Structures are given as C-alpha cells and as structure tokens.
XYZ file of C-alpha atoms in Angstrom:
655
model
C 0.000 0.000 0.000
C 1.311 3.431 -0.859
C 1.159 5.279 2.461
C 3.327 8.079 1.061
C 0.338 9.412 -0.863
C -1.912 9.347 2.179
C -1.776 12.371 4.468
C -3.574 10.669 7.346
C -2.607 7.344 8.846
C -4.611 5.633 11.590
C -2.820 2.729 13.300
C -4.255 0.600 16.111
C -3.218 -2.201 18.414
C -5.885 -4.471 19.877
C -7.140 -3.219 23.198
C -5.623 -5.631 25.693
C -7.903 -7.626 27.965
C -7.303 -6.849 31.633
C -7.371 -10.456 32.807
C -3.578 -10.513 33.041
C -0.480 -8.320 33.179
C 1.414 -7.356 29.973
C 3.500 -10.118 28.400
C 5.836 -10.406 25.411
C 2.979 -10.862 22.927
C 1.421 -7.563 24.011
C 4.819 -5.870 23.721
C 5.396 -7.323 20.233
C 2.121 -5.965 18.828
C 2.616 -2.582 20.434
C 6.224 -2.201 19.274
C 5.236 -3.012 15.675
C 2.470 -0.406 15.804
C 4.820 2.136 17.374
C 7.381 1.534 14.622
C 4.765 2.065 11.898
C 3.555 5.236 13.592
C 7.086 6.614 13.981
C 7.952 5.861 10.361
C 4.758 7.492 9.105
C 5.449 10.649 11.121
C 9.018 10.708 9.832
C 7.657 10.518 6.289
C 5.483 13.570 6.983
C 2.097 11.927 7.492
C -0.593 12.972 9.970
C -0.693 9.981 12.307
C -3.151 8.864 14.950
C -1.946 5.862 16.957
C -4.378 4.122 19.319
C -3.912 1.535 22.041
C -5.740 0.762 25.276
C -7.507 -1.861 27.390
C -10.654 -3.992 27.128
C -12.300 -4.129 30.561
C -15.777 -5.667 30.451
C -17.113 -9.210 30.545
C -17.891 -12.133 32.811
C -14.255 -13.173 33.136
C -13.299 -9.791 34.605
C -16.317 -9.824 36.912
C -15.298 -13.241 38.274
C -11.603 -12.367 38.635
C -12.470 -9.199 40.532
C -14.840 -11.022 42.859
C -12.190 -13.645 43.628
C -9.841 -10.864 44.712
C -12.430 -9.082 46.822
C -12.588 -6.084 44.489
C -15.194 -4.430 42.335
C -14.766 -4.989 38.585
C -13.872 -1.318 38.105
C -11.220 -1.412 40.848
C -9.688 -4.526 39.323
C -9.807 -3.061 35.789
C -8.231 0.197 37.005
C -5.326 -1.731 38.498
C -4.510 -3.875 35.457
C -5.147 -1.122 32.904
C -2.690 1.094 34.784
C -0.020 -1.599 34.410
C -0.406 -1.594 30.640
C -0.309 2.189 30.383
C 2.667 2.399 32.724
C 4.642 -0.141 30.689
C 3.888 1.570 27.365
C 4.942 4.897 28.869
C 8.130 3.335 30.189
C 8.748 1.829 26.735
C 8.153 5.329 25.266
C 5.395 4.054 22.999
C 4.268 7.061 20.950
C 0.506 6.494 21.175
C -1.844 9.429 20.656
C -4.668 7.988 22.762
C -4.985 5.251 25.373
C -8.615 4.171 25.373
C -10.425 2.198 28.062
C -13.770 0.551 27.422
C -14.936 1.966 30.741
C -14.468 5.520 29.379
C -17.764 7.410 29.294
C -17.261 8.467 25.662
C -16.741 4.854 24.646
C -19.889 3.713 26.448
C -21.958 6.393 24.680
C -20.442 5.524 21.307
C -21.190 1.807 21.685
C -24.785 2.533 22.693
C -25.139 4.801 19.653
C -23.833 2.020 17.383
C -26.346 -0.439 18.870
C -29.164 2.013 18.163
C -28.082 2.488 14.541
C -27.789 -1.253 13.876
C -31.133 -1.872 15.614
C -32.871 0.797 13.541
C -31.318 -0.689 10.387
C -33.038 -3.987 11.151
C -29.726 -5.757 11.783
C -30.473 -6.558 15.447
C -33.347 -8.714 16.670
C -34.313 -10.502 19.906
C -34.471 -14.290 20.320
C -33.500 -17.163 22.623
C -29.949 -18.477 22.510
C -28.709 -21.887 23.601
C -25.103 -22.895 23.052
C -21.747 -23.938 24.443
C -20.128 -20.882 26.051
C -16.497 -20.418 27.053
C -16.168 -17.861 29.831
C -12.421 -17.485 29.249
C -12.819 -16.602 25.553
C -16.184 -14.845 26.000
C -17.375 -16.858 22.976
C -20.072 -19.356 21.989
C -19.097 -22.438 19.979
C -21.090 -24.988 18.012
C -20.967 -28.659 18.938
C -18.905 -29.289 15.811
C -16.269 -26.810 16.995
C -15.846 -28.336 20.471
C -12.982 -30.639 21.381
C -14.230 -33.953 22.781
C -17.789 -32.546 22.868
C -16.915 -30.259 25.777
C -13.688 -28.287 25.528
C -13.142 -24.868 23.965
C -11.253 -25.110 20.643
C -9.387 -21.883 21.451
C -8.169 -22.240 25.053
C -8.935 -25.880 25.914
C -11.066 -25.053 28.954
C -14.443 -26.618 29.651
C -17.459 -24.903 28.117
C -20.892 -24.761 29.680
C -24.292 -24.886 28.027
C -25.949 -21.504 28.356
C -29.553 -20.742 27.490
C -30.685 -17.176 27.769
C -32.583 -14.444 26.030
C -30.325 -12.520 23.669
C -30.230 -9.891 20.977
C -28.703 -11.094 17.711
C -26.784 -9.321 14.944
C -27.681 -10.461 11.413
C -24.146 -11.555 10.538
C -25.460 -13.961 7.884
C -26.801 -10.977 5.932
C -23.258 -9.770 5.242
C -21.660 -13.014 4.051
C -21.528 -12.075 0.354
C -20.436 -8.497 1.003
C -17.594 -9.748 3.195
C -16.381 -12.062 0.446
C -16.489 -9.159 -2.014
C -14.411 -7.093 0.402
C -11.731 -9.777 0.690
C -11.629 -10.062 -3.113
C -11.320 -6.308 -3.632
C -7.590 -6.465 -2.881
C -5.363 -9.372 -1.843
C -3.776 -7.576 1.110
C -6.932 -6.835 3.080
C -5.687 -9.446 5.533
C -1.961 -9.694 6.319
C -0.029 -11.869 6.049
C -1.755 -13.024 2.892
C -1.561 -16.648 4.087
C -4.248 -15.829 6.668
C -6.635 -14.555 3.988
C -7.650 -18.039 2.844
C -8.418 -19.076 6.431
C -10.926 -16.272 6.779
C -12.469 -16.733 3.333
C -13.008 -20.454 3.920
C -14.646 -19.769 7.280
C -17.080 -17.297 5.716
C -17.822 -19.538 2.722
C -18.870 -22.324 5.119
C -21.744 -20.107 6.195
C -22.213 -17.490 8.888
C -24.705 -17.800 11.731
C -26.238 -14.714 13.277
C -24.243 -13.493 16.246
C -25.508 -13.292 19.833
C -24.518 -9.809 21.001
C -25.999 -9.427 24.503
C -25.936 -11.287 27.817
C -28.206 -11.385 30.859
C -26.103 -13.725 33.020
C -23.761 -10.996 34.294
C -23.806 -7.223 34.815
C -20.253 -6.031 34.122
C -20.739 -4.576 30.668
C -22.341 -1.761 28.706
C -26.110 -1.581 29.091
C -28.358 -1.300 26.054
C -29.527 2.201 25.078
C -32.441 3.422 27.203
C -34.709 3.714 24.185
C -34.450 -0.075 23.670
C -36.093 -0.491 27.088
C -34.403 -3.735 28.114
C -32.170 -2.957 31.131
C -31.325 -6.545 32.048
C -29.104 -6.952 28.967
C -25.453 -5.974 28.646
C -23.585 -6.005 25.356
C -21.415 -8.862 24.221
C -17.814 -8.022 25.021
C -16.678 -8.261 21.378
C -19.278 -5.784 20.121
C -18.192 -3.461 22.923
C -14.443 -3.961 22.351
C -14.333 -3.710 18.558
C -16.156 -0.396 18.587
C -13.182 1.196 20.377
C -11.522 1.874 17.025
C -14.198 4.432 16.152
C -15.318 5.595 19.601
C -11.703 6.689 20.199
C -12.220 9.091 17.285
C -15.474 10.400 18.762
C -18.041 8.178 17.073
C -21.400 8.711 18.740
C -20.220 11.774 20.698
C -18.283 14.750 19.288
C -16.822 12.889 16.234
C -14.014 15.474 16.111
C -11.374 12.936 15.066
C -13.443 10.841 12.670
C -11.485 12.301 9.737
C -8.779 9.746 10.615
C -11.157 6.892 9.806
C -10.799 4.375 8.171
C -7.863 2.688 9.854
C -4.882 1.941 7.645
C -3.986 -1.107 9.705
C -5.428 -2.950 12.685
C -2.567 -4.906 14.295
C -3.761 -7.990 16.173
C -2.731 -11.467 17.308
C -3.817 -14.410 15.159
C -6.131 -15.696 17.905
C -8.513 -12.753 17.393
C -8.382 -12.637 13.586
C -11.953 -13.944 13.153
C -13.386 -11.148 15.290
C -11.501 -8.454 13.370
C -11.762 -9.847 9.846
C -15.407 -11.018 9.984
C -17.414 -9.460 12.821
C -15.798 -6.027 12.736
C -16.225 -5.309 8.997
C -19.818 -6.601 9.193
C -20.548 -4.188 12.065
C -19.042 -1.356 10.027
C -21.165 -2.252 6.999
C -24.259 -2.079 9.176
C -23.187 1.324 10.504
C -22.483 2.664 7.014
C -18.817 3.332 7.819
C -15.842 2.665 5.570
C -13.910 -0.536 6.168
C -10.266 -0.633 7.328
C -7.586 -0.989 4.682
C -5.750 -3.849 6.359
C -6.091 -6.291 9.255
C -2.652 -7.691 10.151
C -2.380 -10.765 12.397
C 0.908 -11.826 13.973
C 1.870 -15.212 15.407
C 2.553 -16.312 18.966
C 5.820 -16.401 20.882
C 7.309 -19.486 22.490
C 10.281 -19.602 24.878
C 13.188 -21.878 24.058
C 10.855 -23.896 21.846
C 8.125 -24.338 24.489
C 4.709 -22.709 24.644
C 4.644 -20.084 27.382
C 2.359 -20.701 30.331
C 2.074 -19.612 33.929
C 2.216 -23.193 35.103
C 5.595 -23.712 33.455
C 6.843 -20.424 34.859
C 8.368 -19.532 31.483
C 6.351 -16.449 30.556
C 8.685 -13.702 29.296
C 8.380 -10.403 31.166
C 9.124 -7.733 28.525
C 10.146 -5.166 31.132
C 12.651 -7.535 32.738
C 14.255 -8.264 29.358
C 14.278 -4.621 28.247
C 15.791 -3.503 31.561
C 18.561 -6.099 31.285
C 19.463 -5.830 27.594
C 18.295 -2.348 26.659
C 14.876 -1.392 25.333
C 16.046 -0.602 21.806
C 18.044 -3.814 21.508
C 14.888 -5.656 22.570
C 12.843 -3.754 19.972
C 15.307 -4.650 17.225
C 15.296 -8.324 18.166
C 11.501 -8.578 18.235
C 11.105 -6.968 14.814
C 14.038 -8.749 13.152
C 13.847 -12.273 14.554
C 10.652 -13.644 13.023
C 8.661 -13.129 9.797
C 5.372 -11.424 10.612
C 2.535 -13.912 10.915
C 4.722 -16.826 11.923
C 5.238 -17.981 15.487
C 8.494 -16.776 17.010
C 10.764 -18.250 19.636
C 12.336 -16.146 22.347
C 15.638 -17.152 23.874
C 18.251 -15.034 25.562
C 20.938 -16.668 23.428
C 19.177 -15.584 20.224
C 18.816 -12.050 21.623
C 22.494 -11.957 22.581
C 23.495 -13.159 19.109
C 21.479 -10.374 17.463
C 23.009 -7.756 19.744
C 26.583 -8.970 19.271
C 26.338 -9.747 15.560
C 23.821 -7.456 13.849
C 24.092 -4.479 16.166
C 27.610 -4.783 17.553
C 29.647 -6.205 14.677
C 27.721 -4.779 11.706
C 26.344 -1.418 12.845
C 28.324 -0.356 15.907
C 31.697 -1.514 14.630
C 31.155 0.280 11.308
C 30.610 3.560 13.142
C 33.705 2.914 15.275
C 35.802 2.279 12.139
C 35.001 5.587 10.492
C 35.339 7.492 13.767
C 38.803 5.977 14.148
C 39.928 6.543 10.560
C 38.488 10.049 10.240
C 40.186 11.037 13.494
C 43.532 9.502 12.572
C 43.735 10.836 9.025
C 41.554 13.957 8.832
C 41.093 15.303 12.365
C 37.488 13.986 12.273
C 36.565 16.123 9.238
C 34.542 14.431 6.486
C 33.755 15.717 2.971
C 31.460 13.922 0.507
C 32.715 15.568 -2.714
C 34.571 12.510 -4.006
C 32.061 9.789 -3.127
C 30.293 9.665 -6.509
C 33.607 9.721 -8.354
C 35.391 6.959 -6.449
C 32.463 4.876 -5.150
C 29.680 5.450 -7.671
C 28.735 1.769 -7.973
C 28.554 1.153 -4.237
C 26.516 4.326 -3.767
C 24.120 3.343 -6.552
C 23.655 -0.146 -5.087
C 22.962 1.216 -1.606
C 20.555 3.898 -2.881
C 18.532 1.256 -4.733
C 18.014 -0.572 -1.441
C 17.129 2.602 0.465
C 14.482 3.366 -2.139
C 12.889 -0.085 -2.031
C 12.469 -0.976 1.656
C 9.397 1.092 2.562
C 6.792 -1.308 1.093
C 8.084 -4.057 3.396
C 7.254 -1.916 6.398
C 3.666 -1.267 5.354
C 3.194 -4.942 4.526
C 4.355 -5.564 8.128
C 7.415 -7.446 6.898
C 9.703 -5.789 9.417
C 12.232 -8.608 9.248
C 12.600 -8.181 5.448
C 12.911 -4.408 5.888
C 15.766 -4.860 8.361
C 17.429 -7.625 6.335
C 17.652 -5.353 3.302
C 18.787 -2.377 5.357
C 21.644 -4.501 6.718
C 22.750 -5.278 3.145
C 23.863 -1.652 2.863
C 26.037 -2.072 5.962
C 27.746 -4.976 4.231
C 28.312 -2.738 1.194
C 29.925 -0.176 3.504
C 32.130 -2.707 5.298
C 33.231 -4.204 1.987
C 34.075 -0.734 0.673
C 36.460 -0.240 3.594
C 38.055 -3.671 3.135
C 38.597 -3.190 -0.584
C 39.324 0.563 -0.536
C 41.782 0.258 2.385
C 42.010 3.951 3.345
C 45.118 3.209 5.429
C 46.888 2.053 2.286
C 45.635 5.019 0.272
C 47.018 7.404 2.902
C 50.473 5.790 2.663
C 50.292 6.141 -1.122
C 49.391 9.805 -0.837
C 45.879 9.238 -2.242
C 44.101 11.260 0.414
C 41.123 12.087 -1.802
C 40.362 8.383 -2.338
C 40.770 7.642 1.355
C 38.383 10.494 2.204
C 35.857 9.240 -0.389
C 35.753 5.792 1.226
C 35.237 7.236 4.698
C 32.570 9.611 3.370
C 30.756 6.783 1.540
C 30.528 4.811 4.760
C 29.433 7.885 6.729
C 26.638 8.566 4.250
C 25.447 4.968 4.246
C 25.402 5.074 8.040
C 23.486 8.351 7.986
C 20.807 6.975 5.668
C 20.595 3.713 7.632
C 20.156 5.671 10.854
C 17.227 7.593 9.323
C 15.502 4.437 8.090
C 16.275 2.573 11.323
C 15.034 5.473 13.445
C 11.432 4.170 13.873
C 12.880 0.922 15.259
C 15.599 2.367 17.516
C 14.864 6.088 17.977
C 17.446 6.932 20.644
C 20.291 4.847 19.244
C 19.881 6.308 15.774
C 19.828 9.890 17.060
C 23.158 9.125 18.753
C 24.545 7.925 15.407
C 23.135 10.996 13.651
C 24.668 13.303 16.268
C 28.054 11.663 15.686
C 27.623 12.362 11.967
C 26.614 15.984 12.462
C 22.872 15.980 11.703
C 19.461 15.413 13.335
C 16.902 12.852 12.245
C 13.615 14.530 11.325
C 11.264 14.851 8.363
C 13.630 17.229 6.571
C 16.613 14.877 6.850
C 14.369 11.986 5.754
C 13.404 13.870 2.598
C 16.942 15.032 1.866
C 18.897 11.848 2.571
C 16.357 9.134 1.715
C 13.872 10.584 -0.754
C 16.206 12.906 -2.642
C 19.320 10.764 -2.240
C 21.439 13.731 -1.152
C 24.757 13.286 0.647
C 25.905 14.846 3.881
C 27.650 18.152 3.482
C 31.053 18.792 5.032
C 30.888 17.922 8.740
C 32.998 16.948 11.743
C 32.502 13.504 13.286
C 31.904 13.445 17.016
C 33.310 10.560 19.050
C 30.726 8.466 20.883
C 31.177 5.510 23.257
C 30.598 2.028 21.777
C 26.870 1.645 21.182
C 26.600 -2.089 21.726
C 28.975 -3.508 24.349
C 29.502 -7.220 23.801
C 27.422 -9.578 25.949
C 28.931 -12.955 26.788
C 26.378 -14.603 29.073
C 22.602 -14.312 29.651
C 21.719 -11.377 31.879
C 18.374 -12.651 33.202
C 18.012 -15.732 35.347
C 15.836 -18.451 33.864
C 12.828 -19.682 35.883
C 14.787 -22.849 36.735
C 17.783 -20.828 37.955
C 15.552 -18.613 40.094
C 13.889 -21.654 41.630
C 17.252 -23.284 42.350
C 18.550 -20.115 43.987
C 15.467 -19.838 46.190
C 15.807 -23.498 47.135
C 19.459 -22.962 48.091
C 18.455 -20.144 50.450
C 16.176 -22.399 52.427
C 17.617 -23.924 55.606
C 18.526 -27.579 55.383
C 16.270 -29.950 57.238
C 18.006 -31.411 60.254
C 18.274 -35.198 60.332
C 16.461 -36.685 63.331
C 18.973 -37.674 65.972
C 18.746 -40.687 68.195
C 17.209 -39.639 71.464
C 15.270 -36.711 70.043
C 12.142 -35.951 72.027
C 9.071 -37.954 71.084
C 5.485 -37.488 72.100
C 3.382 -40.224 73.606
C 2.362 -41.535 70.184
C 5.983 -42.031 69.220
C 6.040 -39.214 66.646
C 9.038 -36.892 66.552
C 8.422 -33.558 68.231
C 9.548 -30.405 66.419
C 10.637 -27.024 67.670
C 8.786 -23.797 66.978
C 11.607 -22.833 64.607
C 11.066 -25.989 62.598
C 7.348 -25.253 62.382
C 7.992 -21.791 60.990
C 10.065 -23.281 58.173
C 6.703 -24.194 56.646
C 5.011 -21.212 54.955
C 1.241 -21.458 55.317
C -0.899 -18.812 53.624
C -4.528 -18.016 52.916
C -5.286 -18.262 49.185
C -8.290 -17.309 47.060
C -9.283 -19.708 44.281
C -9.444 -17.643 41.076
C -10.053 -20.438 38.577
C -10.862 -24.135 38.881
C -11.233 -26.828 36.262
C -11.229 -30.592 35.948
C -8.146 -32.386 34.721
C -9.138 -34.412 31.633
C -8.815 -38.196 32.018
C -8.388 -37.906 35.784
C -11.014 -39.085 38.294
C -9.372 -37.323 41.252
C -7.600 -34.146 40.130
C -8.703 -30.548 39.812
C -6.429 -27.803 38.477
C -6.738 -24.588 40.476
C -5.346 -21.082 40.054
C -4.901 -19.697 43.581
C -4.194 -16.054 44.404
C -1.634 -15.821 47.250
C -1.180 -12.070 46.987
C 1.740 -12.518 44.578
C 2.336 -11.074 41.117
C 0.393 -13.930 39.551
C -1.776 -16.802 40.839
C -0.220 -20.188 41.685
C -1.259 -23.326 39.834
C -2.092 -26.085 42.312
C -3.202 -29.565 41.274
C -5.277 -31.145 44.041
C -6.905 -34.575 44.406
C -10.284 -33.243 45.539
C -12.465 -33.841 42.477
C -14.532 -36.518 44.269
C -15.694 -34.010 46.889
C -15.718 -30.584 45.158
C -17.003 -29.274 41.823
C -14.891 -26.569 40.136
C -17.733 -24.053 40.154
C -18.090 -24.425 43.941
C -14.457 -23.473 44.531
C -14.081 -20.264 42.493
C -14.080 -17.275 44.811
C -13.640 -19.346 47.983
C -10.599 -19.378 50.240
C -8.247 -22.221 51.150
C -5.113 -22.773 53.245
C -1.977 -23.429 51.212
C 1.520 -24.758 51.923
C 3.256 -22.022 49.950
C 6.922 -23.069 50.103
C 6.512 -26.641 48.967
C 8.857 -27.756 46.191
C 7.123 -27.904 42.791
C 5.771 -31.296 41.746
C 4.293 -32.695 38.531
C 0.939 -34.472 38.441
C -0.195 -35.880 35.080
C 2.372 -33.655 33.398
C 1.159 -30.453 35.092
C 3.219 -28.403 37.515
C 1.748 -27.976 41.003
C 3.087 -25.016 42.987
C 1.839 -25.774 46.468
C -0.493 -27.946 48.515
C -4.011 -27.251 49.765
C -4.705 -28.358 53.348
C -7.595 -30.732 53.922
C -8.828 -33.226 56.517
C -10.127 -36.654 55.578
C -11.913 -39.322 57.604
C -14.479 -42.053 57.035
C -17.095 -39.445 56.112
C -15.003 -37.932 53.359
C -12.714 -34.942 52.776
C -13.108 -31.319 53.854
C -10.895 -28.377 52.977
C -9.351 -26.377 55.811
C -10.550 -22.777 55.468
C -10.259 -19.515 57.451
C -13.289 -18.793 59.635
C -13.666 -15.334 58.105
C -12.458 -14.015 54.703
C -8.834 -12.878 54.807
C -6.664 -10.995 52.335
C -5.008 -13.346 49.846
C -1.481 -14.163 51.023
C -2.204 -13.680 54.745
C 0.260 -15.876 56.683
C -1.094 -18.668 58.866
C 0.759 -19.199 62.144
C-alpha cells in the first residue's frame, strides 16, 4: 500500500484484555504499531496511533470477585499496568482508550441504536456452548471432545438465555467481495484463505448481549431492556471508532478508516469477519488492512504460567536495553509466523547485527576520520570513487518502505543490513590506510565519506525501530533525524555536506552470558536459600504416640498462607484431580493440582478461600506443575478443605 500518498494514517493495536499483566505478545504488537507510527510521522504523514484496554465481561467480573474487588477497581489496576509499561517503553501512542471511558460507552450505545434501527439486530433465545475465558459461543462441531473450547482448551458450559442477535449472515456475500477487492486486506496473505473459507462455510447470526452478568455496557435506554449488557466483542471492537469520537463529538473521525489494525492471530476472526460486518451495518468505511501476527514461544516451548516460562518484557528490556529488545523482536521472526524467544538468540542479534555490523562500522570511520583527517569528512569525491557502491545502496534505500507497510519488518531490516555490508566491503577493498600511505588522500576520504553517508541513511531508516540509538549515530555524523533529513537523505538521495565527526562511546557492548536468570535458575537459587532440614537424631524428644516432636523454629520453616481460588477446572482423564489457580497475593496466581475432584465441583471453589503450603517444592501431576499444597482433613465421612473462619486478604500468613 502506498502510504506516502496518504496524508492521514490511523494505526491501532488491539485493546488488551485486563485479565492478566502485559507479556511479550502484548509488547510485540505494540512495538510493531509504534514503529509504523514513527515511520509514518518521519515521512510527513498525519498519524493517529491508538492503544488501550478492554475491561468488560464475565471473566473480569469473576476475577475481581475472587480478589475481593469491584470490577472497576480490578480493571483500574490492570489497565494502569499496561499504560505504565507503554509509557516506560516510550510508545508514541496518541490515545490510550479504556472501554470503561464514558465516551466509549456512549459511542457503543449509539452504534447499537443504529444497527437496531437498520433492522440488523433482533431478539431471540440463545442456547449454546459458552467459554467464559474466551467470552465466545461455539457450536458442537467446533468443540474438542464434545466439551472443551477449541481456542483455550477449557471446559465450556451450556448456556440458554434471552439474547439480541446481529444479522451476521446478511453480510456473508459483502464480506467475500471485500476480501476479493484487494489481496492484502488481511496480512499476512496466508491468513486470507483461512478467513475466506470460514465465511464460505456459512455465517450464523451473532448473539450480542448477555443477561447472566452485569459487568458490561447496558443497552440504550430507548431499547427499554435494562437486564441486557452487550457482548464483550461488540463493545471492544467499537473502540476503534469511539476513540475518534463516534457517537459523541466525532471530532477525530477524519482519521477513519484505519490503515492497519494490528492484532494477534487468535482474534483474527473477530476483526476480519465481525468487525467489517458491524461497520457495513453502521455505514462506515472498512479498514484498509487487518494484520495478524503469530505467537511467541520460549526456548521452543509454549509459554504458560504453570511452566513459569512467561517472558516479562520489562525484565528483558531492563537487562538488555529497550532498543536492543525492539530490534530483536522486529528482526527475529517473519510477521505472521510464530516466534521463539531465547536469551541466546537475543544476545546473538546484539553482538552480531548491532555490535559487529552497525556499531563496529561507526567505530571504524570514527577511528579513521580522526587519525587521518582530524574527524573532518567531505562527501565531494564519493560519486567519483564509489559510484557503484553508492548506486547499489541507494537502490536498497528506495525499495524498503513497502516491506514496512506490509508488516514485513524482518525483510525491511534484512535489506537495510545489506547496505552495511556494502559499507564494510568498501572499507576492506578501498583500504584507506593504504591510500594514505600512497598519498591518495582524496580516495581515502571518499571511502570514509561513503561509509558515513550509508550510516546516515541507515540511521534515518532505522530510526522508527531504535529512535534513541539512531539519534546518537546521527549526532556523531553531524545531523538530526527529522522529516527534513528523511526527505533530503532518503527521498532525494542527497549526501551529507562537510561535517565533523563526534566521538561516541561504543553503542553495543559485547554480551557474553545471559543477563536474566531463567525460571529454573531462580527456583534453584530460592531453594538454596532455604535452611537444610536437620536429620532426626537418636534420642530426640518424642510425644506419647511415638512421633518426633519439632521445635517452633522448625514449624515456621513451613510457609502457610490463605489463598483465594481464582479459577478451577477438571483435569481431563483424571477421576481425582482438579487444576486450580490460587491467588496468594503474589504477582500472579499459583497453579495447584489437588486430588479433591470426588468431593468438590470446580464451580463451587471459584471465589472461595483455602489454606496453602506455599513453600513446597514444585511437583508434577499428570504432566502439570503444582506449585503448592491445599490443606484438607479426611476421615471415614469424606474430605473437607481447611478454610479460614472469616475471609482474609489473599497471602495472609497462617501461624
């Protein structure tokens, strides 16, 4: 797509669901969007960049209740974490929207009214398999083993309730026409066929309201049905236009339609089918592109809380440098494919691509210009002595932009790095040190100036990826990166005028070993800190039953805490086990696998409190990690959990 001809560019991330703290997948989407926004501004476009949080739905209501908070209090807390991280990452968003914002609520209610008046919404009875975690209904054909959600693997429940429906089936043919109108409506193009096949198989009308919970946007008053709240996906998807003022002041609606909606592949169906159908009903233009990226694994394994291998983007950025992290994320994996994160791969990118190719090239010309020309550089002889190399590099500089707008950031960076190889080769073959001995100062200067100009142009085109690093390079080369330098050096192909190079410290110090402890290393270190258990000695005190007595100090080696059960589900193929997520007042809930299925149903446990052995060594049950033990008493009449008499704050010690 030719963004150069478009004065306005609207770029969005998905609004992130506040059921968890930010992880590497959230960071990946947001960094891509930030890079597109920065490039578009550099190219002189009027950019509006939106991100935010999705805060309604049954899952949030339940999570808040389990923590003893109101849904709004819980949403405020998690939303603030996202905003804080994006601010710390210097994400250049223009608006951070929350679905609890008053303007958003009004805009969604306005959209419901318009679709209702258009005859696209009607009332009926719905019965289907509902996944609370995904906030989605599934047909029996879609279920795994007739019960489990095809998206997250959790159990679904049969829900029957009155609902309002959106006539999604009405838009099947128009959607197919939209996909056919241009092949890059959905990026990467490999995902396009997935969506088309889904639509061709037939679309059912979509249930868009719920009566089984309250934490959501109520229907407009004129509908006169206060017991209904809107389906979370109708609510969430509308953020892309309510952020521009749809349904209220509409002062920013001139940015619509969006040039690109950046999303994860797990929510492609909602954005490539439901969203354009909603827009058709509202009479609004459709977005130019919906771009879906893949998932991230860690060292070849799927990330999960139970494995303890979820990558914290802040921890990695703090250890290795934010801009190095940005480069790695955008260079390591082709957009749309799943990517694997490992510290070794990150270190290799920093040492090789950034250190050896980019940083070392800058160091070479700083050294040579200082030694031979007192840091002065003139570009007059570049075209004469290095015309071919300059022509080859300029061809690359002029061809990389389409990769960026097709979200092929890895291809963009690969090609940009080809020019660094041209520059390094020019030094190796031109050998300025030899030319100086031969008295060919003009040729030596031309080689240094060629490299300086290639570095200058690379720094401009790399600026959206690594804004601070590239300004440091530009400062060393005597210019500032802005729209004017973009036009002059990249668009017009001009060379730097006479300037003096400024010495800068090495940009990418070499890293030899991983800087962040792995989950296994952290666990081992914590285990090593624990006092060793004393071996019972002969003659130790025994009670009347013959059991060894312990001291008060030995008792306090066991950490007992009050926990709140946040989630509970059956373990497939097991007659005894339940898998629980238990809040102990820590950064994230603990996964505990307990043999209590015969006495407790999962639904009866959510929101209740239990007593947990919190410093028990991790164990594996049926391949699942268990991070603690729940206390219970069992006799001939069965098993009963040990619970606090009155509700206590999660994590309260028991002594």
